[in-house]
């Protein structure tokens, strides 16, 4: 069946996307590949949620394995059962990738957690951890469109804004592609259930 081959192709396509999502989210936890920020708890909450690990990663990976097994089922009932299961897995993976997309979108707009310069009540200056780019965006244009703020607002970690923007954009692209492929598989699975093998060839044998 063409639907079985299509499911296998979709599964093969989803596997590297799920793996890359997992790696991208892991990198978000280690700005500049330094582990001390995660030990100190100075990592963005949207990275801590790890939506790229469980949403765009694990849930999509399980669905992809299910897609790849459908093409090996040749029996009528068995094939339809597998296609129905793959449709349900697709819905679960679609939920995971959509949640990953929404969380990453929020994290990208909010900006990274970083140390920035503040002036205290006694007029002395120091560093404070927070989300300064979120405050910057409410007063002026969003920081994403003002690249000067990428290098002037956050003091530590070094170049954390670029790190944050690049990885969240990668996660957005990957989770969006995963969601699209899952929608295709849902349609493919429904087609396989309705127009599966032996639908047109079932005949009553002679008595």
PDB file of C-alpha atoms in Angstrom:
ATOM      1  CA  UNK A   1       0.000   0.000   0.000  1.00  0.00           C
ATOM      2  CA  UNK A   2       1.130   3.539  -0.822  1.00  0.00           C
ATOM      3  CA  UNK A   3      -0.099   4.716   2.569  1.00  0.00           C
ATOM      4  CA  UNK A   4       2.223   2.244   4.313  1.00  0.00           C
ATOM      5  CA  UNK A   5       5.239   3.408   2.313  1.00  0.00           C
ATOM      6  CA  UNK A   6       4.278   7.028   2.943  1.00  0.00           C
ATOM      7  CA  UNK A   7       4.068   6.345   6.686  1.00  0.00           C
ATOM      8  CA  UNK A   8       7.531   4.784   6.645  1.00  0.00           C
ATOM      9  CA  UNK A   9       8.985   7.787   4.788  1.00  0.00           C
ATOM     10  CA  UNK A  10       7.377  10.159   7.283  1.00  0.00           C
ATOM     11  CA  UNK A  11       8.784   8.126  10.169  1.00  0.00           C
ATOM     12  CA  UNK A  12      12.288   8.222   8.706  1.00  0.00           C
ATOM     13  CA  UNK A  13      11.949  11.999   8.222  1.00  0.00           C
ATOM     14  CA  UNK A  14      10.774  12.570  11.790  1.00  0.00           C
ATOM     15  CA  UNK A  15      13.610  10.668  13.493  1.00  0.00           C
ATOM     16  CA  UNK A  16      16.405  13.214  12.764  1.00  0.00           C
ATOM     17  CA  UNK A  17      14.037  16.084  13.579  1.00  0.00           C
ATOM     18  CA  UNK A  18      13.267  14.591  16.999  1.00  0.00           C
ATOM     19  CA  UNK A  19      16.953  13.966  17.702  1.00  0.00           C
ATOM     20  CA  UNK A  20      17.934  17.495  16.684  1.00  0.00           C
ATOM     21  CA  UNK A  21      15.152  18.946  18.869  1.00  0.00           C
ATOM     22  CA  UNK A  22      16.532  17.070  21.840  1.00  0.00           C
ATOM     23  CA  UNK A  23      20.082  18.292  21.208  1.00  0.00           C
ATOM     24  CA  UNK A  24      18.991  21.917  20.655  1.00  0.00           C
ATOM     25  CA  UNK A  25      17.092  21.947  23.945  1.00  0.00           C
ATOM     26  CA  UNK A  26      20.082  20.394  25.722  1.00  0.00           C
ATOM     27  CA  UNK A  27      22.329  23.181  24.396  1.00  0.00           C
ATOM     28  CA  UNK A  28      19.888  25.782  25.779  1.00  0.00           C
ATOM     29  CA  UNK A  29      20.654  24.482  29.267  1.00  0.00           C
ATOM     30  CA  UNK A  30      24.390  25.134  28.826  1.00  0.00           C
ATOM     31  CA  UNK A  31      24.983  28.674  27.506  1.00  0.00           C
ATOM     32  CA  UNK A  32      28.393  28.834  25.824  1.00  0.00           C
ATOM     33  CA  UNK A  33      28.799  25.163  26.791  1.00  0.00           C
ATOM     34  CA  UNK A  34      29.304  26.171  30.445  1.00  0.00           C
ATOM     35  CA  UNK A  35      27.654  23.975  33.076  1.00  0.00           C
ATOM     36  CA  UNK A  36      27.933  26.416  36.009  1.00  0.00           C
ATOM     37  CA  UNK A  37      24.826  28.349  34.976  1.00  0.00           C
ATOM     38  CA  UNK A  38      22.601  25.303  35.252  1.00  0.00           C
ATOM     39  CA  UNK A  39      24.133  24.479  38.655  1.00  0.00           C
ATOM     40  CA  UNK A  40      23.457  28.039  39.844  1.00  0.00           C
ATOM     41  CA  UNK A  41      19.939  27.938  38.420  1.00  0.00           C
ATOM     42  CA  UNK A  42      20.623  30.812  36.040  1.00  0.00           C
ATOM     43  CA  UNK A  43      18.951  29.266  33.003  1.00  0.00           C
ATOM     44  CA  UNK A  44      15.814  30.493  31.261  1.00  0.00           C
ATOM     45  CA  UNK A  45      12.618  28.852  32.547  1.00  0.00           C
ATOM     46  CA  UNK A  46      11.585  28.093  28.981  1.00  0.00           C
ATOM     47  CA  UNK A  47      14.778  26.079  28.571  1.00  0.00           C
ATOM     48  CA  UNK A  48      14.120  24.344  31.913  1.00  0.00           C
ATOM     49  CA  UNK A  49      10.716  23.179  30.672  1.00  0.00           C
ATOM     50  CA  UNK A  50      12.654  21.109  28.100  1.00  0.00           C
ATOM     51  CA  UNK A  51       9.811  21.026  25.583  1.00  0.00           C
ATOM     52  CA  UNK A  52      12.310  20.071  22.897  1.00  0.00           C
ATOM     53  CA  UNK A  53      13.151  16.939  24.880  1.00  0.00           C
ATOM     54  CA  UNK A  54       9.695  15.563  25.708  1.00  0.00           C
ATOM     55  CA  UNK A  55       7.531  17.404  23.154  1.00  0.00           C
ATOM     56  CA  UNK A  56       9.551  17.699  19.977  1.00  0.00           C
ATOM     57  CA  UNK A  57      11.833  14.825  20.964  1.00  0.00           C
ATOM     58  CA  UNK A  58      10.477  11.807  22.839  1.00  0.00           C
ATOM     59  CA  UNK A  59       6.808  12.027  21.801  1.00  0.00           C
ATOM     60  CA  UNK A  60       7.730  12.495  18.143  1.00  0.00           C
ATOM     61  CA  UNK A  61      10.340   9.735  18.301  1.00  0.00           C
ATOM     62  CA  UNK A  62       7.787   7.202  19.591  1.00  0.00           C
ATOM     63  CA  UNK A  63       5.354   8.208  16.857  1.00  0.00           C
ATOM     64  CA  UNK A  64       8.057   7.920  14.193  1.00  0.00           C
ATOM     65  CA  UNK A  65       8.844   4.358  15.286  1.00  0.00           C
ATOM     66  CA  UNK A  66       5.151   3.543  14.976  1.00  0.00           C
ATOM     67  CA  UNK A  67       5.006   5.005  11.461  1.00  0.00           C
ATOM     68  CA  UNK A  68       7.956   2.918  10.343  1.00  0.00           C
ATOM     69  CA  UNK A  69       6.314  -0.328  11.472  1.00  0.00           C
ATOM     70  CA  UNK A  70       3.091   0.134   9.505  1.00  0.00           C
ATOM     71  CA  UNK A  71       4.533  -0.721   6.098  1.00  0.00           C
ATOM     72  CA  UNK A  72       5.486  -4.242   7.268  1.00  0.00           C
ATOM     73  CA  UNK A  73       1.862  -5.161   7.967  1.00  0.00           C
ATOM     74  CA  UNK A  74       0.226  -6.686   4.916  1.00  0.00           C
ATOM     75  CA  UNK A  75      -2.964  -8.265   6.269  1.00  0.00           C
ATOM     76  CA  UNK A  76      -6.207  -6.355   5.829  1.00  0.00           C
ATOM     77  CA  UNK A  77      -7.249  -6.086   9.484  1.00  0.00           C
ATOM     78  CA  UNK A  78      -3.694  -5.925  10.743  1.00  0.00           C
ATOM     79  CA  UNK A  79      -2.828  -3.142   8.313  1.00  0.00           C
ATOM     80  CA  UNK A  80      -5.877  -1.089   9.286  1.00  0.00           C
ATOM     81  CA  UNK A  81      -5.140  -1.574  12.972  1.00  0.00           C
ATOM     82  CA  UNK A  82      -1.588  -0.359  12.504  1.00  0.00           C
ATOM     83  CA  UNK A  83      -2.717   2.643  10.451  1.00  0.00           C
ATOM     84  CA  UNK A  84      -5.275   3.525  13.108  1.00  0.00           C
ATOM     85  CA  UNK A  85      -2.614   3.284  15.816  1.00  0.00           C
ATOM     86  CA  UNK A  86      -0.255   5.431  13.768  1.00  0.00           C
ATOM     87  CA  UNK A  87      -3.014   8.038  13.451  1.00  0.00           C
ATOM     88  CA  UNK A  88      -3.410   8.117  17.233  1.00  0.00           C
ATOM     89  CA  UNK A  89       0.369   8.352  17.674  1.00  0.00           C
ATOM     90  CA  UNK A  90       0.342  11.181  15.134  1.00  0.00           C
ATOM     91  CA  UNK A  91      -2.181  13.092  17.225  1.00  0.00           C
ATOM     92  CA  UNK A  92      -0.008  12.651  20.325  1.00  0.00           C
ATOM     93  CA  UNK A  93       3.125  13.745  18.450  1.00  0.00           C
ATOM     94  CA  UNK A  94       1.243  16.697  16.974  1.00  0.00           C
ATOM     95  CA  UNK A  95       0.296  17.770  20.492  1.00  0.00           C
ATOM     96  CA  UNK A  96       3.910  17.487  21.659  1.00  0.00           C
ATOM     97  CA  UNK A  97       5.384  19.370  18.708  1.00  0.00           C
ATOM     98  CA  UNK A  98       2.718  22.091  18.962  1.00  0.00           C
ATOM     99  CA  UNK A  99       3.410  22.588  22.673  1.00  0.00           C
ATOM    100  CA  UNK A 100       7.135  22.716  21.899  1.00  0.00           C
ATOM    101  CA  UNK A 101       6.486  25.366  19.229  1.00  0.00           C
ATOM    102  CA  UNK A 102       4.381  27.515  21.566  1.00  0.00           C
ATOM    103  CA  UNK A 103       6.809  27.312  24.494  1.00  0.00           C
ATOM    104  CA  UNK A 104       9.801  28.101  22.285  1.00  0.00           C
ATOM    105  CA  UNK A 105       7.950  31.001  20.699  1.00  0.00           C
ATOM    106  CA  UNK A 106       7.249  32.437  24.149  1.00  0.00           C
ATOM    107  CA  UNK A 107      10.868  31.905  25.197  1.00  0.00           C
ATOM    108  CA  UNK A 108      12.128  33.642  22.074  1.00  0.00           C
ATOM    109  CA  UNK A 109       9.903  36.694  22.598  1.00  0.00           C
ATOM    110  CA  UNK A 110      10.675  36.916  26.325  1.00  0.00           C
ATOM    111  CA  UNK A 111      14.431  36.722  25.870  1.00  0.00           C
ATOM    112  CA  UNK A 112      17.077  34.881  27.901  1.00  0.00           C
ATOM    113  CA  UNK A 113      17.731  34.954  31.617  1.00  0.00           C
ATOM    114  CA  UNK A 114      20.930  36.941  32.066  1.00  0.00           C
ATOM    115  CA  UNK A 115      22.856  39.247  34.382  1.00  0.00           C
ATOM    116  CA  UNK A 116      22.424  42.918  33.530  1.00  0.00           C
ATOM    117  CA  UNK A 117      23.526  46.225  35.032  1.00  0.00           C
ATOM    118  CA  UNK A 118      21.183  47.922  37.493  1.00  0.00           C
ATOM    119  CA  UNK A 119      21.407  51.085  39.589  1.00  0.00           C
ATOM    120  CA  UNK A 120      20.482  50.574  43.241  1.00  0.00           C
ATOM    121  CA  UNK A 121      18.812  53.069  45.574  1.00  0.00           C
ATOM    122  CA  UNK A 122      22.193  54.236  46.902  1.00  0.00           C
ATOM    123  CA  UNK A 123      23.169  55.038  43.284  1.00  0.00           C
ATOM    124  CA  UNK A 124      25.683  52.232  43.164  1.00  0.00           C
ATOM    125  CA  UNK A 125      25.687  49.876  40.198  1.00  0.00           C
ATOM    126  CA  UNK A 126      25.740  46.115  40.165  1.00  0.00           C
ATOM    127  CA  UNK A 127      24.535  43.029  38.327  1.00  0.00           C
ATOM    128  CA  UNK A 128      21.139  41.448  38.711  1.00  0.00           C
ATOM    129  CA  UNK A 129      19.689  38.308  37.115  1.00  0.00           C
ATOM    130  CA  UNK A 130      16.441  38.624  35.243  1.00  0.00           C
ATOM    131  CA  UNK A 131      14.800  39.114  31.856  1.00  0.00           C
ATOM    132  CA  UNK A 132      15.859  42.643  30.886  1.00  0.00           C
ATOM    133  CA  UNK A 133      15.051  42.218  27.211  1.00  0.00           C
ATOM    134  CA  UNK A 134      11.398  41.628  28.073  1.00  0.00           C
ATOM    135  CA  UNK A 135      11.340  45.009  29.832  1.00  0.00           C
ATOM    136  CA  UNK A 136      13.277  46.569  26.962  1.00  0.00           C
ATOM    137  CA  UNK A 137      10.704  45.259  24.482  1.00  0.00           C
ATOM    138  CA  UNK A 138       7.776  46.778  26.377  1.00  0.00           C
ATOM    139  CA  UNK A 139       9.305  50.254  26.339  1.00  0.00           C
ATOM    140  CA  UNK A 140      10.567  50.217  22.770  1.00  0.00           C
ATOM    141  CA  UNK A 141      10.544  47.955  19.735  1.00  0.00           C
ATOM    142  CA  UNK A 142      10.942  44.230  20.410  1.00  0.00           C
ATOM    143  CA  UNK A 143      14.560  43.315  21.045  1.00  0.00           C
ATOM    144  CA  UNK A 144      14.494  40.841  18.140  1.00  0.00           C
ATOM    145  CA  UNK A 145      14.371  43.792  15.746  1.00  0.00           C
ATOM    146  CA  UNK A 146      17.032  45.779  17.589  1.00  0.00           C
ATOM    147  CA  UNK A 147      20.237  43.808  17.277  1.00  0.00           C
ATOM    148  CA  UNK A 148      22.221  46.425  19.177  1.00  0.00           C
ATOM    149  CA  UNK A 149      20.474  45.260  22.347  1.00  0.00           C
ATOM    150  CA  UNK A 150      21.758  41.740  21.741  1.00  0.00           C
ATOM    151  CA  UNK A 151      25.255  42.849  22.750  1.00  0.00           C
ATOM    152  CA  UNK A 152      24.622  45.751  25.155  1.00  0.00           C
ATOM    153  CA  UNK A 153      21.903  44.661  27.607  1.00  0.00           C
ATOM    154  CA  UNK A 154      23.072  41.266  28.903  1.00  0.00           C
ATOM    155  CA  UNK A 155      26.469  41.146  30.562  1.00  0.00           C
ATOM    156  CA  UNK A 156      26.588  37.450  31.470  1.00  0.00           C
ATOM    157  CA  UNK A 157      26.597  34.796  30.018  1.00  0.00           C
ATOM    158  CA  UNK A 158      28.589  36.152  27.118  1.00  0.00           C
ATOM    159  CA  UNK A 159      26.565  36.345  23.869  1.00  0.00           C
ATOM    160  CA  UNK A 160      23.652  34.594  25.562  1.00  0.00           C
ATOM    161  CA  UNK A 161      21.133  36.478  23.410  1.00  0.00           C
ATOM    162  CA  UNK A 162      22.555  35.063  20.178  1.00  0.00           C
ATOM    163  CA  UNK A 163      22.714  31.624  21.798  1.00  0.00           C
ATOM    164  CA  UNK A 164      19.092  31.919  22.856  1.00  0.00           C
ATOM    165  CA  UNK A 165      17.783  33.296  19.546  1.00  0.00           C
ATOM    166  CA  UNK A 166      19.572  30.763  17.332  1.00  0.00           C
ATOM    167  CA  UNK A 167      18.567  27.695  19.359  1.00  0.00           C
ATOM    168  CA  UNK A 168      14.959  28.772  19.862  1.00  0.00           C
ATOM    169  CA  UNK A 169      14.653  29.543  16.139  1.00  0.00           C
ATOM    170  CA  UNK A 170      16.010  26.067  15.368  1.00  0.00           C
ATOM    171  CA  UNK A 171      13.466  24.538  17.754  1.00  0.00           C
ATOM    172  CA  UNK A 172      10.661  26.568  16.202  1.00  0.00           C
ATOM    173  CA  UNK A 173      11.588  25.408  12.705  1.00  0.00           C
ATOM    174  CA  UNK A 174      11.975  21.769  13.758  1.00  0.00           C
ATOM    175  CA  UNK A 175       8.773  21.595  15.810  1.00  0.00           C
ATOM    176  CA  UNK A 176       6.859  23.331  13.011  1.00  0.00           C
ATOM    177  CA  UNK A 177       8.135  20.779  10.506  1.00  0.00           C
ATOM    178  CA  UNK A 178       7.251  17.939  12.897  1.00  0.00           C
ATOM    179  CA  UNK A 179       3.722  19.262  13.318  1.00  0.00           C
ATOM    180  CA  UNK A 180       3.294  19.482   9.547  1.00  0.00           C
ATOM    181  CA  UNK A 181       4.503  15.903   9.024  1.00  0.00           C
ATOM    182  CA  UNK A 182       2.214  14.670  11.789  1.00  0.00           C
ATOM    183  CA  UNK A 183      -0.779  16.301  10.096  1.00  0.00           C
ATOM    184  CA  UNK A 184       0.212  14.601   6.849  1.00  0.00           C
ATOM    185  CA  UNK A 185       0.387  11.245   8.651  1.00  0.00           C
ATOM    186  CA  UNK A 186      -3.028  11.774  10.241  1.00  0.00           C
ATOM    187  CA  UNK A 187      -4.501  12.262   6.776  1.00  0.00           C
ATOM    188  CA  UNK A 188      -2.439   9.345   5.474  1.00  0.00           C
ATOM    189  CA  UNK A 189      -3.577   7.104   8.326  1.00  0.00           C
ATOM    190  CA  UNK A 190      -7.237   7.935   7.772  1.00  0.00           C
ATOM    191  CA  UNK A 191      -6.793   7.213   4.068  1.00  0.00           C
ATOM    192  CA  UNK A 192      -5.143   3.876   4.886  1.00  0.00           C
ATOM    193  CA  UNK A 193      -7.989   2.894   7.218  1.00  0.00           C
ATOM    194  CA  UNK A 194     -10.690   3.741   4.686  1.00  0.00           C
ATOM    195  CA  UNK A 195      -9.023   2.633   1.457  1.00  0.00           C
ATOM    196  CA  UNK A 196      -6.773  -0.123   2.812  1.00  0.00           C
ATOM    197  CA  UNK A 197      -6.019  -3.444   1.115  1.00  0.00           C
ATOM    198  CA  UNK A 198      -8.800  -5.767   0.005  1.00  0.00           C
ATOM    199  CA  UNK A 199     -11.503  -3.122   0.114  1.00  0.00           C
ATOM    200  CA  UNK A 200     -12.301  -3.422  -3.582  1.00  0.00           C
ATOM    201  CA  UNK A 201     -11.251  -7.021  -4.006  1.00  0.00           C
ATOM    202  CA  UNK A 202     -13.432  -8.682  -1.406  1.00  0.00           C
ATOM    203  CA  UNK A 203     -15.631 -11.234  -3.209  1.00  0.00           C
ATOM    204  CA  UNK A 204     -17.987 -13.928  -2.016  1.00  0.00           C
ATOM    205  CA  UNK A 205     -16.690 -17.326  -3.062  1.00  0.00           C
ATOM    206  CA  UNK A 206     -18.898 -19.910  -4.745  1.00  0.00           C
ATOM    207  CA  UNK A 207     -20.904 -22.193  -2.489  1.00  0.00           C
TER     208      UNK A 207
END
